[in-house]
CSV table of C-alpha atoms in Angstrom, one decimal:
chain,number,residue,atom,x,y,z
A,9,MET,CA,21.0,10.2,-4.8
A,10,GLN,CA,20.5,9.5,-8.5
A,11,LYS,CA,23.6,7.3,-8.8
A,12,LEU,CA,22.5,5.4,-5.7
A,13,LEU,CA,19.0,4.9,-7.2
A,14,GLU,CA,20.4,3.8,-10.6
A,15,LYS,CA,22.7,1.3,-8.9
A,16,PHE,CA,19.8,-0.2,-6.9
A,17,GLU,CA,17.3,-0.1,-9.9
A,18,ASN,CA,19.7,-1.7,-12.3
A,19,THR,CA,20.8,-4.6,-10.1
A,20,SER,CA,19.1,-7.7,-11.4
A,21,PRO,CA,16.7,-9.4,-9.1
A,22,GLU,CA,18.1,-12.4,-7.3
A,23,ILE,CA,15.2,-14.8,-8.2
A,24,VAL,CA,12.5,-14.6,-10.9
A,25,PHE,CA,9.9,-17.4,-11.0
A,26,GLU,CA,7.8,-17.5,-14.1
A,27,TRP,CA,4.5,-19.5,-14.5
A,28,LYS,CA,2.1,-20.2,-17.4
A,29,ASP,CA,-1.4,-21.4,-16.7
A,30,LYS,CA,-1.9,-24.1,-19.4
A,31,GLU,CA,-5.7,-24.1,-19.0
A,32,LEU,CA,-6.5,-20.4,-19.3
A,33,GLY,CA,-3.3,-18.8,-20.5
A,34,ALA,CA,-2.7,-16.7,-17.4
A,35,GLU,CA,0.9,-15.7,-16.7
A,36,GLY,CA,2.5,-15.2,-13.4
A,37,TRP,CA,5.8,-14.0,-11.9
A,38,ILE,CA,7.3,-13.9,-8.5
A,39,VAL,CA,10.2,-11.5,-8.4
A,40,ILE,CA,12.5,-11.6,-5.4
A,41,ASN,CA,14.8,-8.7,-5.5
A,42,SER,CA,17.0,-10.1,-2.8
A,43,LEU,CA,17.0,-12.7,0.0
A,44,ARG,CA,18.3,-10.1,2.4
A,45,GLY,CA,18.1,-11.6,5.9
A,46,GLY,CA,17.3,-15.0,4.4
A,47,ALA,CA,13.8,-14.1,3.2
A,48,ALA,CA,11.7,-11.8,1.1
A,49,GLY,CA,8.1,-10.5,1.2
A,50,GLY,CA,5.5,-8.8,-1.0
A,51,GLY,CA,1.8,-9.2,-1.9
A,52,THR,CA,0.1,-10.8,-4.8
A,53,ARG,CA,-1.7,-8.7,-7.4
A,54,MET,CA,-3.7,-9.5,-10.5
A,55,ARG,CA,-4.7,-7.4,-13.4
A,56,LYS,CA,-5.1,-7.8,-17.1
A,57,GLY,CA,-2.0,-6.6,-19.0
A,58,LEU,CA,0.4,-6.9,-16.0
A,59,ASP,CA,3.9,-7.8,-17.1
A,60,LYS,CA,7.2,-8.9,-15.5
A,61,SER,CA,8.7,-5.4,-15.5
A,62,GLU,CA,5.8,-4.1,-13.3
A,63,VAL,CA,6.5,-6.9,-10.8
A,64,ILE,CA,10.2,-6.2,-10.8
A,65,SER,CA,9.6,-2.5,-10.0
A,66,LEU,CA,7.1,-3.4,-7.2
A,67,ALA,CA,9.6,-5.9,-5.7
A,68,LYS,CA,12.3,-3.2,-5.5
A,69,THR,CA,9.7,-0.9,-3.9
A,70,MET,CA,9.0,-3.5,-1.3
A,71,GLU,CA,12.7,-3.8,-0.5
A,72,VAL,CA,12.7,0.0,0.3
A,73,LYS,CA,9.5,-0.4,2.2
A,74,PHE,CA,11.0,-2.9,4.6
A,75,THR,CA,13.6,-0.3,5.7
A,76,VAL,CA,10.6,1.5,7.2
A,77,SER,CA,8.3,-1.3,8.3
A,78,GLY,CA,10.8,-4.1,9.0
A,79,PRO,CA,11.8,-6.8,9.2
A,80,SER,CA,15.2,-6.5,7.5
A,81,ILE,CA,14.3,-8.7,4.6
A,82,GLY,CA,14.4,-8.5,0.8
A,83,GLY,CA,11.6,-7.1,-1.4
A,84,ALA,CA,9.5,-9.3,-3.5
A,85,LYS,CA,6.2,-9.3,-5.4
A,86,SER,CA,3.8,-11.7,-7.1
A,87,GLY,CA,2.0,-10.6,-10.2
A,88,ILE,CA,-0.6,-12.5,-12.4
A,89,ASN,CA,-1.6,-11.3,-15.8
A,90,PHE,CA,-5.3,-12.2,-15.8
A,91,ASP,CA,-8.6,-10.4,-15.8
A,92,PRO,CA,-9.7,-10.2,-12.1
A,93,ASP,CA,-13.4,-9.9,-13.2
A,94,ASP,CA,-13.3,-13.2,-15.0
A,95,PRO,CA,-15.4,-15.7,-13.0
A,96,ARG,CA,-12.5,-18.2,-13.2
A,97,LYS,CA,-10.3,-16.0,-11.1
A,98,ASP,CA,-10.4,-18.4,-8.2
A,99,GLU,CA,-9.3,-21.3,-10.4
A,100,VAL,CA,-6.3,-19.3,-11.6
A,101,LEU,CA,-5.3,-18.3,-8.1
A,102,ARG,CA,-5.6,-21.9,-6.9
A,103,ARG,CA,-3.3,-23.2,-9.6
A,104,TRP,CA,-0.9,-20.3,-9.0
A,105,TYR,CA,-0.5,-20.8,-5.3
A,106,LYS,CA,-0.1,-24.6,-5.8
A,107,ALA,CA,2.8,-23.9,-8.2
A,108,VAL,CA,4.6,-21.4,-5.8
A,109,MET,CA,4.0,-23.4,-2.6
A,110,PRO,CA,7.7,-24.4,-2.2
A,111,LEU,CA,8.7,-20.8,-2.1
A,112,LEU,CA,6.0,-19.9,0.4
A,113,LYS,CA,7.1,-22.6,2.7
A,114,THR,CA,10.8,-21.7,2.7
A,115,TYR,CA,11.7,-18.1,2.2
A,116,TYR,CA,8.9,-16.0,0.6
A,117,GLY,CA,5.9,-14.4,2.3
A,118,THR,CA,2.9,-12.9,0.5
A,119,GLY,CA,-0.4,-11.2,1.1
A,120,GLY,CA,-3.2,-9.4,-0.7
A,121,ASP,CA,-2.7,-6.6,-3.2
A,122,LEU,CA,-4.5,-5.2,-6.2
A,123,ASN,CA,-7.6,-7.4,-7.0
A,124,VAL,CA,-6.4,-10.1,-4.6
A,125,ASP,CA,-7.8,-10.1,-1.1
A,126,GLU,CA,-5.8,-11.2,1.9
A,127,ILE,CA,-8.7,-12.7,3.9
A,128,SER,CA,-11.0,-14.1,1.2
A,129,ASP,CA,-8.4,-15.2,-1.4
A,130,VAL,CA,-4.8,-15.6,-0.1
A,131,ILE,CA,-5.3,-17.2,3.3
A,132,PRO,CA,-8.0,-19.8,2.5
A,133,ILE,CA,-6.3,-20.9,-0.7
A,134,THR,CA,-2.8,-21.3,0.8
A,135,GLU,CA,-4.3,-23.0,3.9
A,136,SER,CA,-5.9,-25.6,1.6
A,137,TYR,CA,-2.4,-26.5,0.4
A,138,GLY,CA,-1.1,-27.0,3.9
A,139,LEU,CA,0.5,-23.6,4.5
A,140,TRP,CA,0.0,-22.4,8.0
A,141,HIS,CA,0.0,-18.7,7.0
A,142,PRO,CA,1.1,-16.8,3.8
A,143,GLN,CA,4.0,-15.3,5.8
A,144,GLU,CA,5.3,-18.7,6.8
A,145,GLY,CA,8.3,-18.5,4.4
A,146,ILE,CA,9.5,-15.3,6.1
A,147,VAL,CA,9.1,-16.9,9.6
A,148,ASN,CA,11.2,-19.8,8.4
A,149,GLY,CA,13.7,-17.9,6.3
A,150,TYR,CA,14.3,-14.9,8.4
A,151,PHE,CA,13.7,-16.1,12.0
A,152,ASN,CA,14.9,-19.7,11.6
A,153,PRO,CA,12.7,-20.7,14.5
A,154,ASN,CA,12.5,-23.9,16.4
A,155,GLU,CA,9.1,-25.6,16.3
A,156,ALA,CA,7.7,-23.9,19.4
A,157,GLN,CA,8.8,-20.4,18.1
A,158,LYS,CA,7.3,-21.1,14.7
A,159,VAL,CA,4.0,-22.2,16.2
A,160,HIS,CA,3.9,-19.0,18.3
A,161,LYS,CA,4.8,-16.6,15.5
A,162,ILE,CA,2.4,-18.1,13.0
A,163,GLY,CA,-0.3,-18.2,15.7
A,164,GLN,CA,0.2,-14.4,16.3
A,165,LEU,CA,-0.1,-13.8,12.5
A,166,ARG,CA,-3.2,-15.9,12.1
A,167,GLN,CA,-4.9,-14.2,15.0
A,168,GLY,CA,-3.8,-10.6,14.3
A,169,VAL,CA,-4.2,-10.3,10.5
A,170,SER,CA,-7.7,-11.7,10.4
A,171,LYS,CA,-8.8,-10.1,13.7
A,172,VAL,CA,-12.2,-8.4,13.5
A,173,ILE,CA,-12.0,-4.8,14.8
A,174,GLU,CA,-13.9,-4.4,18.0
A,175,ASP,CA,-12.8,-1.0,19.1
A,176,GLY,CA,-15.1,1.7,17.8
A,177,GLU,CA,-12.1,4.1,17.5
A,178,TYR,CA,-10.8,2.2,14.5
A,179,THR,CA,-13.9,1.0,12.5
A,180,PRO,CA,-16.5,2.9,10.5
A,181,ASP,CA,-19.2,0.4,11.6
A,182,LEU,CA,-19.1,-2.0,14.5
A,183,HIS,CA,-21.9,-4.0,13.1
A,184,LYS,CA,-19.9,-5.0,10.1
A,185,LYS,CA,-17.0,-7.4,10.6
A,186,PHE,CA,-14.1,-5.3,9.3
A,187,THR,CA,-10.7,-6.9,9.9
A,188,VAL,CA,-7.2,-5.5,10.5
A,189,ALA,CA,-6.3,-6.4,6.9
A,190,ASP,CA,-9.3,-4.4,5.6
A,191,LEU,CA,-8.4,-1.2,7.3
A,192,ILE,CA,-4.7,-0.9,8.3
A,193,THR,CA,-3.2,0.3,5.0
A,194,GLY,CA,-5.7,3.1,4.6
A,195,TYR,CA,-5.3,3.9,8.3
A,196,GLY,CA,-1.6,4.3,7.8
A,197,VAL,CA,-2.1,6.6,4.8
A,198,SER,CA,-4.3,8.8,6.8
A,199,GLU,CA,-1.8,8.8,9.7
A,200,SER,CA,1.0,9.8,7.4
A,201,ILE,CA,-1.0,12.9,6.5
A,202,SER,CA,-1.8,13.7,10.2
A,203,HIS,CA,1.8,13.2,11.2
A,204,TYR,CA,3.1,15.4,8.3
A,205,TYR,CA,0.9,18.3,9.5
A,206,GLN,CA,2.0,17.8,13.1
A,207,LEU,CA,5.7,17.6,12.3
A,208,TRP,CA,5.7,20.5,9.8
A,209,ASN,CA,3.7,22.6,12.3
A,210,LYS,CA,0.6,23.0,10.1
A,211,ASN,CA,-3.1,22.6,10.9
A,212,LEU,CA,-4.9,19.6,9.4
A,213,VAL,CA,-8.5,20.4,10.4
A,214,ASP,CA,-10.7,21.7,7.5
A,215,LYS,CA,-8.1,20.9,4.9
A,216,LYS,CA,-9.7,19.7,1.7
A,217,ALA,CA,-8.8,16.3,0.1
A,218,VAL,CA,-9.4,14.4,-3.1
A,219,ILE,CA,-9.0,10.6,-3.2
A,220,GLN,CA,-8.3,8.6,-6.3
A,221,GLY,CA,-9.4,4.9,-5.9
A,222,TRP,CA,-12.2,3.8,-3.5
A,223,GLY,CA,-11.1,0.2,-2.7
A,224,ASN,CA,-9.9,-0.9,0.7
A,225,VAL,CA,-7.1,1.6,0.9
A,226,GLY,CA,-8.8,4.7,-0.5
A,227,ALA,CA,-12.0,4.1,1.4
A,228,ALA,CA,-10.3,3.5,4.7
A,229,ALA,CA,-8.0,6.5,4.2
A,230,GLY,CA,-11.0,8.7,3.4
A,231,TYR,CA,-12.9,7.5,6.5
A,232,TYR,CA,-10.0,8.2,8.9
A,233,LEU,CA,-9.2,11.6,7.3
A,234,ALA,CA,-12.9,12.7,7.6
A,235,LYS,CA,-12.8,11.5,11.2
A,236,ALA,CA,-9.8,13.7,11.8
A,237,GLY,CA,-11.6,16.8,10.5
A,238,VAL,CA,-10.5,16.8,6.8
A,239,LYS,CA,-13.1,17.7,4.2
A,240,ILE,CA,-13.3,15.1,1.5
A,241,VAL,CA,-14.3,17.1,-1.6
A,242,GLY,CA,-13.9,14.5,-4.3
A,243,ILE,CA,-13.6,10.8,-4.7
A,244,ILE,CA,-12.9,9.2,-8.1
A,245,ASP,CA,-12.6,5.6,-9.2
A,246,VAL,CA,-13.1,3.6,-12.4
A,247,ASN,CA,-16.9,3.9,-12.1
A,248,GLY,CA,-17.0,7.6,-11.8
A,249,ALA,CA,-16.8,10.3,-9.1
A,250,VAL,CA,-18.7,12.0,-6.3
A,251,ILE,CA,-17.8,15.7,-5.8
A,252,ASN,CA,-18.8,18.2,-3.1
A,253,GLU,CA,-16.6,21.2,-2.9
A,254,ARG,CA,-17.9,22.1,0.6
A,255,GLY,CA,-16.8,18.6,1.8
A,256,PHE,CA,-18.8,15.5,2.5
A,257,THR,CA,-20.0,14.8,6.1
A,258,LEU,CA,-18.4,12.0,8.1
A,259,ASN,CA,-21.8,10.1,7.8
A,260,GLU,CA,-21.7,10.5,4.0
A,261,ILE,CA,-18.2,9.1,3.9
A,262,VAL,CA,-19.2,6.2,6.1
A,263,ASP,CA,-22.1,5.5,3.7
A,264,PHE,CA,-19.7,5.6,0.7
A,265,TYR,CA,-17.4,3.2,2.6
A,266,THR,CA,-20.1,0.7,3.5
A,267,LYS,CA,-22.3,1.0,0.4
A,268,GLY,CA,-19.9,2.2,-2.3
A,269,LEU,CA,-20.2,5.2,-4.7
A,270,ILE,CA,-23.7,4.5,-5.9
A,271,GLU,CA,-25.7,7.8,-5.6
A,272,ASN,CA,-25.2,11.0,-7.6
A,273,ILE,CA,-22.2,9.5,-9.3
A,274,ILE,CA,-20.7,11.5,-12.2
A,275,PRO,CA,-19.6,9.2,-15.1
A,276,PHE,CA,-15.9,8.6,-15.2
A,277,LYS,CA,-15.2,10.5,-18.5
A,278,GLU,CA,-16.9,13.6,-17.3
A,279,ALA,CA,-15.5,13.3,-13.7
A,280,ASN,CA,-12.0,12.9,-15.0
A,281,GLU,CA,-12.2,16.3,-16.6
A,282,ILE,CA,-13.7,18.0,-13.5
A,283,ILE,CA,-11.8,16.5,-10.5
A,284,TRP,CA,-8.3,17.8,-11.3
A,285,ASN,CA,-9.6,21.4,-11.4
A,286,ILE,CA,-11.3,21.6,-8.0
A,287,HIS,CA,-9.6,23.2,-5.0
A,288,THR,CA,-7.9,20.7,-2.8
A,289,ASP,CA,-5.0,20.8,-0.3
A,290,ILE,CA,-4.4,17.1,-0.1
A,291,PHE,CA,-4.4,14.5,-2.9
A,292,VAL,CA,-4.4,10.8,-2.0
A,293,PRO,CA,-3.8,8.4,-5.0
A,294,CYS,CA,-5.0,4.9,-4.0
A,295,ALA,CA,-5.8,3.4,-7.4
A,296,GLY,CA,-3.4,1.6,-9.7
A,297,SER,CA,0.3,2.2,-10.4
A,298,ARG,CA,1.7,4.8,-12.9
A,299,LEU,CA,-1.6,6.7,-13.4
A,300,ILE,CA,-0.8,10.3,-12.3
A,301,THR,CA,0.4,12.5,-15.1
A,302,LYS,CA,2.2,15.8,-15.0
A,303,ASP,CA,-0.8,17.6,-16.5
A,304,GLN,CA,-3.0,16.4,-13.7
A,305,LEU,CA,-0.4,17.5,-11.1
A,306,GLU,CA,-0.1,20.9,-12.7
A,307,LYS,CA,-3.9,21.4,-12.4
A,308,LEU,CA,-4.0,20.3,-8.8
A,309,ILE,CA,-1.0,22.5,-7.9
A,310,LYS,CA,-2.7,25.5,-9.6
A,311,ASN,CA,-5.7,24.9,-7.4
A,312,GLY,CA,-3.9,24.9,-4.1
A,313,LEU,CA,-2.4,21.4,-3.7
A,314,GLU,CA,0.1,21.2,-0.9
A,315,LEU,CA,0.5,17.5,0.0
A,316,ILE,CA,0.3,14.1,-1.7
A,317,SER,CA,0.3,10.9,0.3
A,318,CYS,CA,0.8,7.8,-1.9
A,319,GLY,CA,-1.7,5.1,-1.0
A,320,ALA,CA,-0.9,3.4,-4.3
A,321,ASN,CA,2.4,1.8,-5.1
A,322,VAL,CA,4.3,3.8,-7.7
A,323,PRO,CA,1.4,6.1,-8.5
A,324,PHE,CA,3.2,8.5,-10.9
A,325,ALA,CA,3.3,7.9,-14.7
A,326,ASP,CA,7.0,7.4,-15.0
A,327,LYS,CA,9.0,4.5,-16.6
A,328,GLU,CA,11.6,4.8,-13.8
A,329,ILE,CA,11.0,2.6,-10.7
A,330,PHE,CA,11.5,5.3,-8.0
A,331,PHE,CA,12.1,8.8,-9.2
A,332,GLY,CA,11.1,9.8,-12.7
A,333,LYS,CA,10.3,13.2,-14.1
A,334,THR,CA,6.7,13.2,-13.0
A,335,LEU,CA,7.5,12.4,-9.4
A,336,ALA,CA,10.4,14.8,-9.4
A,337,TYR,CA,8.1,17.6,-10.6
A,338,ALA,CA,5.6,16.8,-7.8
A,339,ASP,CA,8.3,16.5,-5.2
A,340,GLU,CA,9.8,19.9,-6.1
A,341,ASN,CA,6.4,21.7,-5.9
A,342,VAL,CA,4.5,20.0,-3.0
A,343,ALA,CA,5.2,17.7,-0.1
A,344,VAL,CA,5.0,14.1,-1.3
A,345,ILE,CA,4.9,11.3,1.2
A,346,PRO,CA,6.2,8.2,-0.7
A,347,ASP,CA,4.4,5.0,-1.0
A,348,PHE,CA,7.0,3.0,1.0
A,349,ILE,CA,6.1,5.2,4.1
A,350,ALA,CA,2.5,6.0,3.5
A,351,ASN,CA,1.1,2.6,2.7
A,352,CYS,CA,3.4,0.4,4.8
A,353,GLY,CA,0.6,-0.5,7.2
A,354,MET,CA,0.1,-4.2,6.2
A,355,ALA,CA,3.9,-4.9,6.0
A,356,ARG,CA,4.3,-3.3,9.5
A,357,VAL,CA,1.5,-5.5,10.9
A,358,PHE,CA,3.2,-8.6,9.7
A,359,ALA,CA,6.5,-7.5,11.2
A,360,PHE,CA,4.8,-6.5,14.5
A,361,LEU,CA,3.0,-9.8,14.9
A,362,MET,CA,6.0,-11.9,13.9
A,363,ASN,CA,8.2,-10.2,16.5
A,364,GLY,CA,5.8,-11.2,19.2
A,365,VAL,CA,3.4,-9.0,21.3
A,366,GLU,CA,2.1,-9.6,24.8
A,367,GLU,CA,-1.6,-9.0,23.8
A,368,ILE,CA,-3.1,-8.6,20.4
A,369,THR,CA,-5.5,-5.7,20.6
A,370,ASP,CA,-6.8,-3.2,18.0
A,371,GLU,CA,-5.1,-0.4,19.8
A,372,ALA,CA,-1.7,-2.1,19.9
A,373,ILE,CA,-1.8,-3.0,16.2
A,374,PHE,CA,-3.0,0.4,15.0
A,375,LYS,CA,-0.8,2.4,17.3
A,376,ASP,CA,2.3,0.5,16.2
A,377,THR,CA,1.6,1.3,12.5
A,378,SER,CA,1.0,4.9,13.4
A,379,ASP,CA,4.2,5.1,15.4
A,380,THR,CA,6.2,3.4,12.6
A,381,ILE,CA,5.1,6.0,10.1
A,382,LEU,CA,5.7,8.8,12.5
A,383,ASN,CA,9.2,7.7,13.2
A,384,ALA,CA,10.0,7.5,9.4
A,385,LEU,CA,8.8,11.0,8.9
A,386,LYS,CA,10.7,12.2,12.0
A,387,ARG,CA,13.8,10.7,10.5
A,388,ILE,CA,13.3,12.8,7.4
A,389,LYS,CA,12.5,16.0,9.4
A,390,GLU,CA,15.7,15.5,11.5
A,391,ASN,CA,17.8,15.4,8.3
A,392,TYR,CA,16.0,17.9,6.3
A,393,THR,CA,14.1,21.2,7.1
A,394,GLY,CA,12.4,22.0,3.8
A,395,ASP,CA,8.7,21.7,2.9
A,396,TYR,CA,9.4,20.0,-0.4
A,397,ASN,CA,11.7,17.2,-1.8
A,398,ILE,CA,10.5,14.9,1.0
A,399,THR,CA,10.4,11.8,-1.2
A,400,LYS,CA,14.0,12.5,-2.4
A,401,LYS,CA,15.3,12.7,1.1
A,402,ALA,CA,13.3,9.6,2.2
A,403,LEU,CA,14.8,7.6,-0.8
A,404,GLU,CA,18.3,8.8,0.1
A,405,ILE,CA,17.9,7.6,3.6
A,406,SER,CA,16.5,4.2,2.7
A,407,VAL,CA,18.6,3.3,-0.3
A,408,ASN,CA,21.8,4.4,1.5
A,409,GLN,CA,20.7,1.9,4.2
A,410,LEU,CA,20.3,-0.9,1.7
A,411,ILE,CA,23.4,-0.2,-0.4
A,412,ASN,CA,25.7,0.2,2.6
A,413,GLN,CA,24.6,-2.9,4.5
């Protein structure tokens, strides 16, 4: 596997687009690892200190993700080096999307990612420049549709991605207008955990979980896990943590989801010393990339950890794109569901809607994402019977598929 990964990692991206914002000094990159199938896809992230190498690694991760979610296209990513808390963020995004509009119209599709929201940032800004939908480039490049087909596929995307959840089975609060884009990635992370316990013949109910990151992905994953009977014992993000070693109630998790972590919060510095030492069966990293250290893993494993489901892209503190020493250590000691399976929900929704569905319902969208993740884990289980080295086997399957096409 290592030789396959090295070959894939070391192959130069097909296209690298670089941008410099003359007004505020922001930098941006689109990295298209390949135009497999005539198109490429990957979300837009923004953070202070982001560089081109981070975008390259994420583009390659997206290419692997599409072997799970579909369609059979190349991986890409947009990254902007700018402080997302700066009040001029919207100005930067507007100038960025104006600059990359030719790619978005022809062969590149994007969406939300870290600090960039699909519904409030990406869609309205790109629409203001005449783009029908942020996935329009994939529709054009991959499907090569006639006019009627293009109108239908983009109509499906516009309706499905922004759809307000109406089925109480899938939303923490029917009175708040949560959309598919708000919830689907976290839902997929939760489903990856449920499917793992089902396929490996283990009981999920009353397992304890710690979640790192309480944005859209972590909060939604926490809600669905609590709903499935998991005891959320700790939540940590940049502001601090809440910890209850007996497990928070579902109502408490819903409050955290809708109101944020605002009551009885432990300051981050203190929380970061405590949270790695509490007993947990499941760890769900949903914060930034390359944060999880071997020392943190050792503490979690000592305290009973048995499963990690990667809600964040590339969550382990390795320089390698896919399989560095920290991830290898985790994979050899616990079950690790990789990011390209666990957090493929949004990519799968795009593929599902572009392929055409008879009726766009909450149940149809969420079930399709759940089934896609289940099938990916089944494929691993059919080829491998062990409890550990799940990520290694998943990478072998996906990279072999890419290299041998």
